[in-house]
Amino acid sequence: FFLHSEDVGKPRAQVSAPRLAELNQYVPVSVLDKELAPEDLALFKCVVVTDLPLHKKLELGDYAHQNNICFISTEIRGLFGYTFNDFGKQFVVEDTTGEEPLSGMLAGIEQSAEGIVTCLDETRHGLEDGQLVTFNEIQGMTELNGCEPRRVKVLGPYTFSIGDTSSLSAYVRGGLFQQVKEPSRVAFASFRDALQAPEFLFSDFAKFDRPAQLHVGFQALHAFSAAHDGKLPRPGNDEDAAEVLRLANEINDKCEQKAELDAELLKKLSYQATGDLSPMVAVFGGLVAQEVLKACTGKFMPINNFMYFDALECLPIGFEPSEADLAPIGSRYDGQIAVFGRKFQEQIANYREFLVGSGAIGCEMLKNWAMMGIASGPKGVIHITDMDTIEKSNLNRQFLFRSSDVGKLKSETAAAAVVKMNPDIDGKIVTHQDRVGNDTESVYNDAFFMALDGVTNALDNVEARQYMDRRCMFYRKPLLESGTLGTKGNTQVVVPYLTETYSASRDPPEASIPMCTLKNFPNAIEHTIQWARDLFAGLFTQPAENVNAYLSTPNYVQTALEQSNESSKIETLTSIRDCLVTDKPLAFDDCIAWARRRFEELYNNTIRQLLFNFPKDTITSSGQPFWSPPKRAPDAIVFDPSNDIHVDFVVAAANLYAFNFGLKGSRDRDYIKAAAAAATVPEFAPKSGVKIQVNENENNNAEADVESGELDELIASMPDPSSFAGVRLSPADFEKDDDSNFHIDFVTAASNLRATNYGITVADRSRTKKIAGKIIPAIATTTSLVTGLVCLELYKVIGAGSGDNTRKIDDYKNGFVNLALPFFAFSEPIAPLKQKFAGRDVSDWDSVDIEKDITLQEFIDYFANEFKLEVSMISSGVTLLYSPMLAKKKAEARKAMKMSEVVVEVSKKEIPEHVKWITLVVCCYDEDDEDVDAPEVRIRVRD
């Protein structure tokens, strides 16, 4: 993809270097202008060798091993590939998993020889035998606070042993355990030794016998190359394949651990030896790049020794390779033709695919498709949609974008970039900026989907994925799905009638934080960050929106009065009155004073009221201290102008409030500090009778806190909207990626102040941004590997065959990877759940299709005559069209109407012009009065 047609004949390194340097100006890129010698490696921490003769790899590997240089060898031959690591005799891995250290709250510690620790039964501790932990905040057995890490023995999901605690003080209450990550030392064999005594990381346990065979096979290819002046076996040549097999047997006979060689497997390896496939390069490129990072940083566990991988299932159904079909034709696709042949290359070129999203995965996908020649034929086309523009933060992983592209549309920029890589697809990419959803079905309509061969998702949210899944199910199009989370990645292939749909299985919902925990009893930094994020909206977003609605909506107060309870009405109207009257700033100094009052209210007054209601020595009805874990007893904070976090809060809050009112802010900390210290703060005294919710299931009656007549007084004090003609506030819509807008600054300060209230360890700006912004970690290595796996599945979809000769479900692979461990798992997709209907098996892919718009009575008769079923209920979306409860006169009237007319009549909405089919859900029962689940029913209402 860095090489263009005009570069043919030029040195690849010289051409690639400047284009590679464009990706990141901070990474120096240089070219070695001489024959590589072992001593040249001395300057480097890590070296990766690819297309070199075996004797040269052995020479470099020996030097690297002797000089403690991390050595990686990797090779790809068609649908086969391997990588090998030698990181020296004593390589230190600082973090073997990359996961956050585990922590948890304690319920008790035994004073015994075993030292059994019991955690609160809210969450499992998650520890494993042999891991290390330390402790803090323990009352009683204080010797454990900050102790040297102790090794644990897991006794159960909530208990573990830490060894003898009999000589320590008696445990009283509280405390946290914290896992301590332990560096691991790993010894690696040299490349030369590993060739003779290999160890394998298995990438696919369904191919348990493959690595040993491929280990011999790759050596046989090198032996063949050495005997033929560096040339590899010719594609599809049986004579060359026979020689490779002979060499493989000779090598195998000399091995201590002999492999059972499959002649057919080695024949395919020989046939594909000159093959070069972009998806395989993406898989191994991403994998090896992560291994390089491991070598340089010691973070994550490296592959030790060899890992082999093959994707032979990608070969087209009915594929019978011939030397003529596999022979090079002088095109850019010769490396692909050497594997799949010219006929299949034509299928690839004329494929019509829809790519939904052109972010990190979308960019990698387009790059691979361009190299594969997708849509390069006369009938081929690629549709891309992405409504977003390019941001600076995209540049570290979205390969097709450069600094000069910031602010441009992603879909258009990505399309232009891949056309430069492969001019064959010029004019074959159609870009869209419309998001996929119900509101754009006039754009992505029946004609659009029916003209497609398949869909590939490159999305970052479940809702859009599920929507595209429904569309693919409706139009019966294959869907390729994938996602990444840091070093983790997954792929899923959805094939009509053969596999379950994406929505058929889903992850469990994220655990939510109880409201009472957020409001009054936080015990983790995640709680205070979420509280601060909600506070941001409650101070700088919602009030401004309320004011704008009040000033622009007739009878707004009357509308507000229809809200659910008195407390909500008062809260809304109070926020409006405060913004327009009580707390309306005239200058930035007023904003500083407002921020200082908010500090006092949030971090002093509220905490004092809480401790007034529940003093630290409060005992519950069961005789237990009220402030027992997981509750933390808070302390009020007194404003201190010399404390940076206190000033951070006032600076951010004052500037955000000024933004709401269109006033000019300031970053002068000394000025703001002095103004805040001089601000007048009302005296506060805790009140009796204030209700505070303690438990999530407690009925916290908000109405109880509302005094009689309070709402009427508030309404009477509201200013006249007509006196604010032309006035509008500016709501602050939370934006995590703009470092100049004070949004993350406010959330960080607000969260850390609340954490200080409750004795929780504060979080830095980066961690706060990650949690508050719900940032999903994304890295280029995982993106590349996952995209490569998806494109391998695309080969299978394109070459799936037809009629009776189609691909079986076990050819497809859903993938799960974690590059940190490293871990690879591939499984065949799950078949769709089937049920009986009208004597046949049906799944979500099936439907009852009626090709013309019939009346409701004809519809009921159709089910009775065709399926011997009595229709009891019919619905379209959320609209109930027919049921036994329907009045007889109304039912008779509807039975005479066309189904499209019934939908319009009942829903009170016209069927959009682009909709050709209406879909119905039908409930029915058989002759034995048993309920029968019917497939979705589709009725054509337009041609």
CSV table of N, CA, C and O in Angstrom, one decimal, residues 834-837 839-843 846:
chain,number,residue,atom,x,y,z
A,834,LYS,N,-33.8,-22.9,15.7
A,834,LYS,CA,-34.9,-23.2,14.8
A,834,LYS,C,-36.1,-23.7,15.6
A,834,LYS,O,-36.0,-24.3,16.7
A,835,GLN,N,-37.3,-23.5,15.0
A,835,GLN,CA,-38.5,-24.0,15.5
A,835,GLN,C,-39.4,-24.5,14.4
A,835,GLN,O,-39.2,-24.2,13.2
A,836,LYS,N,-40.4,-25.2,14.8
A,836,LYS,CA,-41.3,-25.8,13.8
A,836,LYS,C,-42.4,-24.8,13.4
A,836,LYS,O,-43.0,-24.2,14.3
A,837,PHE,N,-42.7,-24.7,12.1
A,837,PHE,CA,-43.8,-23.9,11.7
A,837,PHE,C,-44.3,-24.6,10.4
A,837,PHE,O,-43.5,-24.8,9.4
A,839,GLY,N,-44.9,-27.5,9.7
A,839,GLY,CA,-44.2,-28.8,9.3
A,839,GLY,C,-42.8,-28.6,8.8
A,839,GLY,O,-42.2,-29.6,8.4
A,840,ARG,N,-42.2,-27.4,9.0
A,840,ARG,CA,-40.8,-27.3,8.6
A,840,ARG,C,-40.1,-26.5,9.6
A,840,ARG,O,-40.7,-25.8,10.4
A,841,ASP,N,-38.7,-26.6,9.6
A,841,ASP,CA,-37.9,-25.9,10.5
A,841,ASP,C,-37.7,-24.4,10.0
A,841,ASP,O,-37.3,-24.3,8.8
A,842,VAL,N,-37.9,-23.5,10.9
A,842,VAL,CA,-37.7,-22.1,10.5
A,842,VAL,C,-36.8,-21.4,11.6
A,842,VAL,O,-36.8,-21.8,12.7
A,843,SER,N,-36.1,-20.3,11.2
A,843,SER,CA,-35.3,-19.5,12.1
A,843,SER,C,-35.6,-18.1,11.9
A,843,SER,O,-36.5,-17.7,11.1
A,846,ASP,N,-36.0,-16.8,8.3
A,846,ASP,CA,-37.2,-17.1,7.5
A,846,ASP,C,-38.3,-16.1,7.7
A,846,ASP,O,-38.4,-15.5,8.7
